[in-house]
Coordinates of C-alpha atoms in Angstrom, one line a residue:
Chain A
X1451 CA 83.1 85.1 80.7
X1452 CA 82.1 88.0 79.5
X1453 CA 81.7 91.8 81.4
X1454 CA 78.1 94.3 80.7
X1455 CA 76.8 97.3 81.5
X1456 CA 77.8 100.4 83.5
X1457 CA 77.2 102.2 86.9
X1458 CA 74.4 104.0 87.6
X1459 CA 75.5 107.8 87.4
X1460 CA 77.2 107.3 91.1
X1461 CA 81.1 108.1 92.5
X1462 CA 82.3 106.7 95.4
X1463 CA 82.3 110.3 96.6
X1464 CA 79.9 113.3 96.5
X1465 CA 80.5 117.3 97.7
X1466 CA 78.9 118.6 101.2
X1467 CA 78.8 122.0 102.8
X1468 CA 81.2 121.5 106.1
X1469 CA 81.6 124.3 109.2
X1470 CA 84.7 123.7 110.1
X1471 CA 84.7 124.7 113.6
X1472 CA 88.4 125.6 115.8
X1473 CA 87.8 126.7 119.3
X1474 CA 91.3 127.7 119.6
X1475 CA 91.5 130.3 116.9
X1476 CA 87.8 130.8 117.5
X1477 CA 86.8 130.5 113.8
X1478 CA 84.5 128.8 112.1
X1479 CA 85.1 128.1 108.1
X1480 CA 82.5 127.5 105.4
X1481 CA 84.1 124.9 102.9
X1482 CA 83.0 122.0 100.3
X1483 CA 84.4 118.7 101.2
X1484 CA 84.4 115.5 99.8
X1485 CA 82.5 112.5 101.5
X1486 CA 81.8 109.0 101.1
X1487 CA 78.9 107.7 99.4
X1488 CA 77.2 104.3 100.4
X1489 CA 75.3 102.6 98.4
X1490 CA 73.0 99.4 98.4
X1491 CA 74.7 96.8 95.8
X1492 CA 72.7 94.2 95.2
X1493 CA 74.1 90.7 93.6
X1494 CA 71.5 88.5 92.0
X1495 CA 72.5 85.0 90.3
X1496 CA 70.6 83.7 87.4
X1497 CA 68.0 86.7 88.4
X1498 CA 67.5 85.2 92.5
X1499 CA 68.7 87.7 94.7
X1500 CA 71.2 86.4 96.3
X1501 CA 72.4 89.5 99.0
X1502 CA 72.3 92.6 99.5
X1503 CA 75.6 95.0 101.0
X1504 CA 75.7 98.5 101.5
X1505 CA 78.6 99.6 99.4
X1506 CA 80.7 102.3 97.9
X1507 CA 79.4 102.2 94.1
X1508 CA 82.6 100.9 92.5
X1509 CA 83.8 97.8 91.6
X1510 CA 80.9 96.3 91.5
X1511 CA 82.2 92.9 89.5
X1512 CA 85.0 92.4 91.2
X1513 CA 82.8 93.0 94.7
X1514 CA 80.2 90.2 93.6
X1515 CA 83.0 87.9 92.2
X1516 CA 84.9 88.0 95.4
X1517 CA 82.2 87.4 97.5
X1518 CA 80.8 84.6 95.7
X1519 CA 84.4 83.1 96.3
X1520 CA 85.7 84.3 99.9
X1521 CA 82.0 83.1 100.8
X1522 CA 82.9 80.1 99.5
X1523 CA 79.7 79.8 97.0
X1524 CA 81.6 79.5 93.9
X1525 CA 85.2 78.0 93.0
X1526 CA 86.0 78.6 89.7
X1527 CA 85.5 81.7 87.4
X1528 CA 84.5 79.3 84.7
X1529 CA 81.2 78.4 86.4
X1530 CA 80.4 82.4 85.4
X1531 CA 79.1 83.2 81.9
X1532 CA 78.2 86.8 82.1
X1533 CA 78.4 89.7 84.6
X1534 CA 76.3 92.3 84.1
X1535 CA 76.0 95.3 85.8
X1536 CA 72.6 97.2 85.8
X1537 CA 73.0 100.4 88.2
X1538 CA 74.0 99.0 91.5
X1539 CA 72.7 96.0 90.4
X1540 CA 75.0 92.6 89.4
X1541 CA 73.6 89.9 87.6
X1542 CA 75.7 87.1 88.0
X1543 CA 74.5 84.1 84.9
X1544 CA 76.1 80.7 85.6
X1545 CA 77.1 78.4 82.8
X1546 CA 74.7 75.5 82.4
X1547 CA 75.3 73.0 85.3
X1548 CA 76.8 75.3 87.6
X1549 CA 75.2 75.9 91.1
X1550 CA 75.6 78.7 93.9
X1551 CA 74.0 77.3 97.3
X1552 CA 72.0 80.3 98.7
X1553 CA 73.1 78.9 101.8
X1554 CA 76.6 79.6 102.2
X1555 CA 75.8 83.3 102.0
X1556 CA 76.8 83.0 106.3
X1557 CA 77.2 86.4 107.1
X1558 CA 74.7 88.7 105.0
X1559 CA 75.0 91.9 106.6
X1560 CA 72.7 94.1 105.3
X1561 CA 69.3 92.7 104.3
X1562 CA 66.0 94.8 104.1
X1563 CA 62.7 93.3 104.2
X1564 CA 62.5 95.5 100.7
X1565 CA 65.6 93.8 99.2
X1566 CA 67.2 96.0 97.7
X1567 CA 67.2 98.1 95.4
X1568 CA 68.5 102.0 95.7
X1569 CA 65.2 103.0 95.0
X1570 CA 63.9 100.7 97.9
X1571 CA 66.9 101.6 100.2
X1572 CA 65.8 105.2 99.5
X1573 CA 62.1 104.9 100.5
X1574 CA 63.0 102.8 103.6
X1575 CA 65.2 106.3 104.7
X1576 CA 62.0 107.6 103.8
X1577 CA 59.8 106.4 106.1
X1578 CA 62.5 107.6 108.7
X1579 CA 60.0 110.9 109.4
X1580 CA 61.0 112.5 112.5
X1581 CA 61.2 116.2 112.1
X1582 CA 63.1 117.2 115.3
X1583 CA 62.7 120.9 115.9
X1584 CA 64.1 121.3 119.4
X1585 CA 66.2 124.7 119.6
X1586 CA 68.3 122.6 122.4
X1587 CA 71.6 124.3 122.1
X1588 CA 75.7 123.6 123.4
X1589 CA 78.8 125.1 123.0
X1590 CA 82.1 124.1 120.9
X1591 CA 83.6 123.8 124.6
X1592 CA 80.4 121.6 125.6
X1593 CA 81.2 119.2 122.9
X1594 CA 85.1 118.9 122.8
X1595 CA 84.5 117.7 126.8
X1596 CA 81.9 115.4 126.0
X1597 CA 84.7 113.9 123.4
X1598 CA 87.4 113.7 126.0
X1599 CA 84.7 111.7 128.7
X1600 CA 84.0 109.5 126.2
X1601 CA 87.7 108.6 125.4
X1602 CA 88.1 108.6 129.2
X1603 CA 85.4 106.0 129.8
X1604 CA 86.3 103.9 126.3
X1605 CA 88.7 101.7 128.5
X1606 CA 88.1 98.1 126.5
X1607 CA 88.9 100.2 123.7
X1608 CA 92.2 101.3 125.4
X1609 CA 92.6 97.8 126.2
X1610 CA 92.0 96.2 122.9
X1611 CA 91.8 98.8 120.0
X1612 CA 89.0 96.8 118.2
X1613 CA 86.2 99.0 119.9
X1614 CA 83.2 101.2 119.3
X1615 CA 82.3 103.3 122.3
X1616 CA 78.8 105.8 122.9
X1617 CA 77.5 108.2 125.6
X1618 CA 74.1 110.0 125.7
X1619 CA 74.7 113.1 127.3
X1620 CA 71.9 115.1 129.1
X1621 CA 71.7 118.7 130.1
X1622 CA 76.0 118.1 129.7
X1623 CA 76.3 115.4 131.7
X1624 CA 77.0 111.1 130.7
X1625 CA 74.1 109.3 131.6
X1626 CA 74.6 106.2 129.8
X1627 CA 78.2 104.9 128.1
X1628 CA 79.0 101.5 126.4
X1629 CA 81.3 99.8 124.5
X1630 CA 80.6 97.3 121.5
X1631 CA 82.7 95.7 119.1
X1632 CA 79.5 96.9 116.3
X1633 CA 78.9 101.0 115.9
X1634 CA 75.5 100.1 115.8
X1635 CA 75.3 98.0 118.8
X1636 CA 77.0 100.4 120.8
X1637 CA 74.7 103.0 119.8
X1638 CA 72.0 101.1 120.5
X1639 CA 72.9 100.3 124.3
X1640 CA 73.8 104.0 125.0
X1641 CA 70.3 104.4 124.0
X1642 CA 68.8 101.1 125.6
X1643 CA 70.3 102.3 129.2
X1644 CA 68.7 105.5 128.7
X1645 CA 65.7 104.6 127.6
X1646 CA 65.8 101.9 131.0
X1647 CA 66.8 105.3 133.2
X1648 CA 64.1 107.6 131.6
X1649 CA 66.6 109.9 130.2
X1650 CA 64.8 112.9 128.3
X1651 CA 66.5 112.2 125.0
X1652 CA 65.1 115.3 123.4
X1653 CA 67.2 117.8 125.1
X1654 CA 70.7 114.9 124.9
X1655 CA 74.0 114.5 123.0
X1656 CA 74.5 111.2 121.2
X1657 CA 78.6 111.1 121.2
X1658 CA 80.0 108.4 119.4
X1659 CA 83.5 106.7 118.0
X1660 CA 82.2 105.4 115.2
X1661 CA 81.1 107.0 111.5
X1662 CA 77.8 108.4 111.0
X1663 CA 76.0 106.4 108.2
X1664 CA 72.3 107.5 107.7
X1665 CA 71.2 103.8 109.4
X1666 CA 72.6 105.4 113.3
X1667 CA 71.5 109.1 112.2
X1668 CA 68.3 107.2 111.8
X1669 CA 68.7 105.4 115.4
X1670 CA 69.1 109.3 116.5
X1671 CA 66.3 110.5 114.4
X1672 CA 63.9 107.9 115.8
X1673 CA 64.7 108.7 119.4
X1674 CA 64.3 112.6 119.0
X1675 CA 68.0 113.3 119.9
X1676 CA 69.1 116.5 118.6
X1677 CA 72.5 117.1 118.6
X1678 CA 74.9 113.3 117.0
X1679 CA 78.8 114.0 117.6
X1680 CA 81.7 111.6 116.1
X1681 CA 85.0 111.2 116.7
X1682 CA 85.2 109.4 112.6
X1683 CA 83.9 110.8 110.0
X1684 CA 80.3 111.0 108.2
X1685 CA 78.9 109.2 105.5
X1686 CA 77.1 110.9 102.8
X1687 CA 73.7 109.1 103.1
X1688 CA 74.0 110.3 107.0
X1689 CA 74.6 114.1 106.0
X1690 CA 71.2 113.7 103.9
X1691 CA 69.1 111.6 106.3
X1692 CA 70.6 114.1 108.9
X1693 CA 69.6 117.7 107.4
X1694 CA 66.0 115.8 106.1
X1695 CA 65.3 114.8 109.9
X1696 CA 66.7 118.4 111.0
X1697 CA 69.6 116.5 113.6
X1698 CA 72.8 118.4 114.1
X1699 CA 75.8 116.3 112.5
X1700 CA 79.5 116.3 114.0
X1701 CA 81.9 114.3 113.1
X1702 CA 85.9 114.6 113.2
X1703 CA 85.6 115.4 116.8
X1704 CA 89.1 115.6 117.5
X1705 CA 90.4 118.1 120.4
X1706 CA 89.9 121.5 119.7
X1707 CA 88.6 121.2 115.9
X1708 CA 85.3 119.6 114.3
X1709 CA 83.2 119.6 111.5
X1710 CA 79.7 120.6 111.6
X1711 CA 77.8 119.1 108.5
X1712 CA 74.1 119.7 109.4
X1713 CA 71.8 122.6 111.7
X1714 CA 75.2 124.0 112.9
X1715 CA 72.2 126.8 114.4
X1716 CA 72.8 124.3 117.9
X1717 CA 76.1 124.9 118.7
X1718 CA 77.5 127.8 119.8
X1719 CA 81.3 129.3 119.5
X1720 CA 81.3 130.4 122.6
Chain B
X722 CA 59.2 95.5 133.5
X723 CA 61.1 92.9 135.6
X724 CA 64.6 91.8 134.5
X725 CA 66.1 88.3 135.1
X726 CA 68.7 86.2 134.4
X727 CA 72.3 86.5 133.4
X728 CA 75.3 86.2 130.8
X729 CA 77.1 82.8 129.9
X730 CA 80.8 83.0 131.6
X731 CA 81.8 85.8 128.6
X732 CA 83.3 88.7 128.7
X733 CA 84.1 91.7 126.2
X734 CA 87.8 90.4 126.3
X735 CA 89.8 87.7 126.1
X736 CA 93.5 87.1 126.7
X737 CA 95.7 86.2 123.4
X738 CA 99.2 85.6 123.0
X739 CA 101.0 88.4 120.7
X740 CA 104.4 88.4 118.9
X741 CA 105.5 91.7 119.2
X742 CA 107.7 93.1 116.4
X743 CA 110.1 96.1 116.2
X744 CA 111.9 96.7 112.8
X745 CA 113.9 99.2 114.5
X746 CA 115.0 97.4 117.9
X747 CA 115.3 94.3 116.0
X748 CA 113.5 92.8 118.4
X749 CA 110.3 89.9 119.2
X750 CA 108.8 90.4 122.3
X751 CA 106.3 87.6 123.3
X752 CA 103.2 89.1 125.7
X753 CA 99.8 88.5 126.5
X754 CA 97.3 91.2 125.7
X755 CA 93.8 91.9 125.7
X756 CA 91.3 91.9 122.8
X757 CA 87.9 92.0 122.0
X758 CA 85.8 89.2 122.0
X759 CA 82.6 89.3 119.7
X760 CA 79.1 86.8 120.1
X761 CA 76.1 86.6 118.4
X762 CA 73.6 88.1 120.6
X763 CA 70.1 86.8 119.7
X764 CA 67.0 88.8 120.2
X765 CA 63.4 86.8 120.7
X766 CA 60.4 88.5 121.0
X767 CA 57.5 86.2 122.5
X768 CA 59.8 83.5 121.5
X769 CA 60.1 84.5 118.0
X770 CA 63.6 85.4 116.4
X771 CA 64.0 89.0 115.5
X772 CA 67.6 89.4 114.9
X773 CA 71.1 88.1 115.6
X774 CA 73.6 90.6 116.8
X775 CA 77.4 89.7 116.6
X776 CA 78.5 92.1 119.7
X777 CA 80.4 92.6 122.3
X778 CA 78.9 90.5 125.3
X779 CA 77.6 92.9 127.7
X780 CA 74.7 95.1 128.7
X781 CA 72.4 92.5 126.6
X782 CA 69.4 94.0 127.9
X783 CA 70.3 97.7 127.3
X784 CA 71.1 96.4 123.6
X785 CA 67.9 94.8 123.3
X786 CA 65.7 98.0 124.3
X787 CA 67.6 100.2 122.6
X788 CA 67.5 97.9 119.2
X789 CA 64.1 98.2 119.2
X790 CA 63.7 101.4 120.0
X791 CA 66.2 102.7 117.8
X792 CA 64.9 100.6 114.9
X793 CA 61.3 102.1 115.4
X794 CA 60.1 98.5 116.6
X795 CA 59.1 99.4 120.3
X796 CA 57.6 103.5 121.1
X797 CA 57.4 102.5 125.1
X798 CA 58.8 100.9 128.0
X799 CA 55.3 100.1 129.2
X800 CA 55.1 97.6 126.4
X801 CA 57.6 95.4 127.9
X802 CA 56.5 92.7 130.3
X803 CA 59.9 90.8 131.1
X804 CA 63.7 91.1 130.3
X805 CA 65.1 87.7 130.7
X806 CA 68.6 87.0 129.6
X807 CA 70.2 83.1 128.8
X808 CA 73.8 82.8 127.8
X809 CA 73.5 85.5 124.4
X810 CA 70.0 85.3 124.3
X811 CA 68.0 88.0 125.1
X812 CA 63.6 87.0 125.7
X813 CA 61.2 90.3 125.3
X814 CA 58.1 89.2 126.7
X815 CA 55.5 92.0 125.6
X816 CA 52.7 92.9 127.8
X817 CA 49.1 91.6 126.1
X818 CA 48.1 93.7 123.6
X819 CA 52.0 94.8 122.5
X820 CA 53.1 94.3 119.6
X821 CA 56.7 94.5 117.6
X822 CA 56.6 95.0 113.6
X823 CA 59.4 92.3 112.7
X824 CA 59.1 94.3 109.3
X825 CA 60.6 97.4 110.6
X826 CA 64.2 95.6 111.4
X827 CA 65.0 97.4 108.3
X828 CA 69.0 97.1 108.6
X829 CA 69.5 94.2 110.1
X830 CA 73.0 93.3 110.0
X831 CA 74.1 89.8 110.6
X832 CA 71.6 87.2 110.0
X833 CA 72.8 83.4 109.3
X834 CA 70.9 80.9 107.6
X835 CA 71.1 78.9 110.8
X836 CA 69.7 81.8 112.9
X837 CA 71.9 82.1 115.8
X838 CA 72.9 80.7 119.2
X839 CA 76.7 81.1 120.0
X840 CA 76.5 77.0 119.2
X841 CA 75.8 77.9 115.8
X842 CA 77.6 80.6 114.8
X843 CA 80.7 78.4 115.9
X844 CA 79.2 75.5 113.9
X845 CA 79.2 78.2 111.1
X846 CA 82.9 79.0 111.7
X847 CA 84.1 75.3 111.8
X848 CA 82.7 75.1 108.6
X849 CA 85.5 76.5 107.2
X850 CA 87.5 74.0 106.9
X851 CA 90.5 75.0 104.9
X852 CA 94.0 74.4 106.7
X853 CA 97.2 76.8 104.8
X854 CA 100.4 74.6 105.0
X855 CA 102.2 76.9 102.2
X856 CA 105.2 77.6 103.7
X857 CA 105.7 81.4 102.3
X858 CA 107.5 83.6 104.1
X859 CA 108.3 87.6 104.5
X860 CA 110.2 90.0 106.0
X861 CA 109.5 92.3 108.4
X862 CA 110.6 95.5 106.0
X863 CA 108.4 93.4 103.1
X864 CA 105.3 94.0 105.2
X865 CA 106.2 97.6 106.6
X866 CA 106.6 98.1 102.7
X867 CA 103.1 96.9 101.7
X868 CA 101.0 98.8 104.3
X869 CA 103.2 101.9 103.4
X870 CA 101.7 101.2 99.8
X871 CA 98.5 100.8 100.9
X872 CA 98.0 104.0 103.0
X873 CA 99.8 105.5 99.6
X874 CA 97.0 104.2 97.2
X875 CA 94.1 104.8 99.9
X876 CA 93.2 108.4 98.3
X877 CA 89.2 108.3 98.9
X878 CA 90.4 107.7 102.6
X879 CA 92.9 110.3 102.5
X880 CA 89.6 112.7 100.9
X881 CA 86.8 111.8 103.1
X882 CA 88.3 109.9 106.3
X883 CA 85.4 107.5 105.9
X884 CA 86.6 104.3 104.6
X885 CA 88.7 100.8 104.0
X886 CA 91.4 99.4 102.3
X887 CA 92.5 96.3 100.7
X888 CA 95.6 95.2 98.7
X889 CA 96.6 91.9 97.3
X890 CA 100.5 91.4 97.1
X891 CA 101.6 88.3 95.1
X892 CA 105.3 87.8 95.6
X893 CA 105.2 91.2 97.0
X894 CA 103.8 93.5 94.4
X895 CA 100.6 94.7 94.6
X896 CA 98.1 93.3 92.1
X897 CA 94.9 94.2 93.5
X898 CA 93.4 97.6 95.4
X899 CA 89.9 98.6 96.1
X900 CA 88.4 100.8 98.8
X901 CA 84.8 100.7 100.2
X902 CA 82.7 101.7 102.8
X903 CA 82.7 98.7 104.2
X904 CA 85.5 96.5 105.5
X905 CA 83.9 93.3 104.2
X906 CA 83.3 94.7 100.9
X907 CA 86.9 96.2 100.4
X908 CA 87.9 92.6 101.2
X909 CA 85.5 91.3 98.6
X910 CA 86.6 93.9 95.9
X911 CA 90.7 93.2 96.4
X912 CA 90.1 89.5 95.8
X913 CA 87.3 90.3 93.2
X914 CA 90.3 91.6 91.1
X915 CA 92.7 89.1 92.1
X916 CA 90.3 86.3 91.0
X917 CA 89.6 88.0 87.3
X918 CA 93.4 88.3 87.0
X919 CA 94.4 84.5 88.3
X920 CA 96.3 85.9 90.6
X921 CA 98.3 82.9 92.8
X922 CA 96.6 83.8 95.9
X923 CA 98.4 80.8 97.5
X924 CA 101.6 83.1 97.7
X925 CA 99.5 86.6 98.5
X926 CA 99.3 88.6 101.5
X927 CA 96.1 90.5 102.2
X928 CA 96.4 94.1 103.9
X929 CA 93.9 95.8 104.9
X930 CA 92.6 98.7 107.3
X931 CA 89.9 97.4 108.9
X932 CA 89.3 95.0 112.2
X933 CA 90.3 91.4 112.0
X934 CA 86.9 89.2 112.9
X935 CA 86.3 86.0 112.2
X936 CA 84.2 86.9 109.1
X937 CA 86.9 88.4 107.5
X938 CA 89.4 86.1 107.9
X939 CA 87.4 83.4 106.7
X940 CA 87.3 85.3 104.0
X941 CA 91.3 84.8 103.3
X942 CA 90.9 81.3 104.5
X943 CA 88.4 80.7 101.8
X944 CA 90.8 81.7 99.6
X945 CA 94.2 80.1 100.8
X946 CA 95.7 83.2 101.6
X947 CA 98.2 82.5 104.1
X948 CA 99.2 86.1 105.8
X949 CA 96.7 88.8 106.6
X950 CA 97.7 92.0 107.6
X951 CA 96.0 94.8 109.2
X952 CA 96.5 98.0 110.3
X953 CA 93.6 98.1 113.0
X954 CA 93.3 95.4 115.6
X955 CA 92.4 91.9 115.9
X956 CA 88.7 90.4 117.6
X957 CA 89.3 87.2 119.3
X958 CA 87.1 85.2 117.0
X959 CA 89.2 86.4 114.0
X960 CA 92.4 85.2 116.1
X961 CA 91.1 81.8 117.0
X962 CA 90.2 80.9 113.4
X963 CA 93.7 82.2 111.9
X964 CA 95.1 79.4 114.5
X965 CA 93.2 76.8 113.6
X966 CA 93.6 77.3 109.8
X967 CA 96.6 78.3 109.9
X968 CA 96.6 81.6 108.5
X969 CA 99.6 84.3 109.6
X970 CA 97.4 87.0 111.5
X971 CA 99.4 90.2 111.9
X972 CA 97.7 93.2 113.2
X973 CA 98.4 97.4 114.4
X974 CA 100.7 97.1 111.3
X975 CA 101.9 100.8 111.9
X976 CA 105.6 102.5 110.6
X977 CA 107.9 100.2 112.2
X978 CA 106.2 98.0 114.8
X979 CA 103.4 95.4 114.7
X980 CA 101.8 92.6 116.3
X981 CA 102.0 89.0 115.1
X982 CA 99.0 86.9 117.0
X983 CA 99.8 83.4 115.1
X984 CA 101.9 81.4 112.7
X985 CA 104.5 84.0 113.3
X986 CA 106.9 81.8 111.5
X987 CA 105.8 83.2 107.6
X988 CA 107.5 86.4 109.4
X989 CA 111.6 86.5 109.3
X990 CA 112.6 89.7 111.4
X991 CA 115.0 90.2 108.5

């Protein structure tokens, strides 16, 4: 087998401007942090496009060897020739006679209808447009209660550990709450309930457990909700998607501390 | 809008059977506890397959709404004629004149060739067929050891807060590390490496950060990994195919307790 080509110019972490909020020394810091970067990594086998899986940009053999094997398409290294790495793209080129059945790819878990390239993943964010410009505003103490409700009302999580909880919050009080083993899918029936009870989602609080990649700031950003708490952290394609879409980014909600990555014009100290 | 029908007998937990371990008592306690139970929910529009959901098995309606909402698929309630849910799947009957853009489920995020009742997503999991006899065995300290190593070597984690884990120990030394955004995909990258290496992953343990499903440890059954460790909690499914292949499932791995849910007898207290 032999090993090509080189990454794209991406790290598995990038820089972003952080107010780093304390309501108990009544402070807010400006700082540079670190944060993750996602990207899409797309495996391809003798030029088919086999999946695609939203990754951190390193690794990127070893990530398409191993799943090929712990998704049980391939069993032996020797049915590879050559890996090549093109960007965030892996060509995988069997040896003559070897197969990979297509079909064994069971639990694909990210594919566009553009598969995939960063490009493509970049212009479906895109099309994301929202511009939310409501001045809706809350204070620090607002938001470190809106945490503690929803780790009140996450009781399958206390139950279990293995749990995503969200709430919408309107005019500072829970509307909708529910749990999900997905982030996503418990975003998305915060959102569902209120949507089913009319909630005005333009003047709300999306508080949730789970970290803020830019596919649930985009769930925020296509229902006009201004203001997107975390108890995790964020992801950088969230931060980006989140300042593009003008949405006010928390994340590290933790007690009396948090992290304010985007429009931090919406929350007040006091 | 009208709203009909109702849930299979599931629910968002299940009862499991945990060895509980306590380096410092000394001590096995054997309890039942509660943990999360995962399904593919199944969303039809008109009849037609959108998406398949695996989620927690609740509020199906609210996740349907807000799935479409939050995706940009749906812009109002109006649209929707009837709700009707059967079992895990959830029917959106538009009103005439509606319509969904399938094209717009732009991160769709778990969707299996066999497109998905709860029937075939276990069809999928019996699939895996591979039963682990290997007898290997660890101690307790051996395992606080390796996640101790891995929290050690987890530095993006430790600078953004944001993402997995994975290690490969073969007879106890670690031979493999990778970290990703994603849980599946720091899986993928650990036995990526192993695999270019020829690691024996017949006499590995797999630790890792993230949640135990069934995806994942079909991913170590795949591979004939025969002790999977985590420091985050187990999902029913992921416990019920450890059982049935065989595979040591220990979970919560944190300082000097954890939970063993099966094959607890690759685990010698000392």
């Amino acid at each position: 087998m032999t090993l090509h080509g080189r990454l794209n110019n991406l790290s598995a972490t990038a820089k972003a401007k952080v107010h780093k909020i304390d309501i108990k020394q009544h402070s807010t810091d400006i700082v540079q942090e670190e944060v993750a970067v996602e990207a899409p990594a797309n495996i391809y086998i003798n030029k088919k496009h086999l999946v695609t899986l939203l990754s951190s940009p390193s690794m990127l053999n070893e990530l398409a060897v191993g799943h090929l094997f712990s998704e049980g398409m391939l069993k032996t290294k020797d049915s590879i020739d050559e890996l090549l790495i093109a960007g965030t793209d892996i060509h995988v080129k069997l040896k003559t006679g070897a197969k990979v059945d297509f079909d064994l790819n069971r639990f694909g878990r990210f594919v566009s209808s553009a598969c995939g390239s960063l490009v493509d993943y970049l212009r479906l964010l895109a099309q994301i447009n929202s511009k939310i410009t409501d001045q809706y505003s809350v204070t620090a103490e607002n938001l470190e209660q809106m945490v503690t409700k929803l780790n009140n009302e996450s009781i399958v999580f206390k139950m279990t550990g293995g749990i995503h909880s969200a709430a919408i919050f309107e005019n500072l009080k829970m509307v909708a709450f529910a749990e999900d083993v997905g982030r996503h899918n418990a975003v998305d029936k915060a959102l569902g309930a209120s949507i089913l009870k009319n909630i005005d989602l333009h003047r709300s609080v999306l508080v949730t457990s789970g970290r803020q990649t830019a596919d649930i700031v985009a769930k925020a950003a296509q229902m006009a909700i201004p203001i997107s708490v975390s108890i995790s952290g964020p992801i950088h394609s969230g931060i980006k998607l989140a300042e593009r879409v003008g949405i006010t980014l928390i994340c590290f909600a933790r007690g009396k501390r948090f992290n304010i990555y985007t429009c931090p014009e919406r929350v007040k100290l006091s």
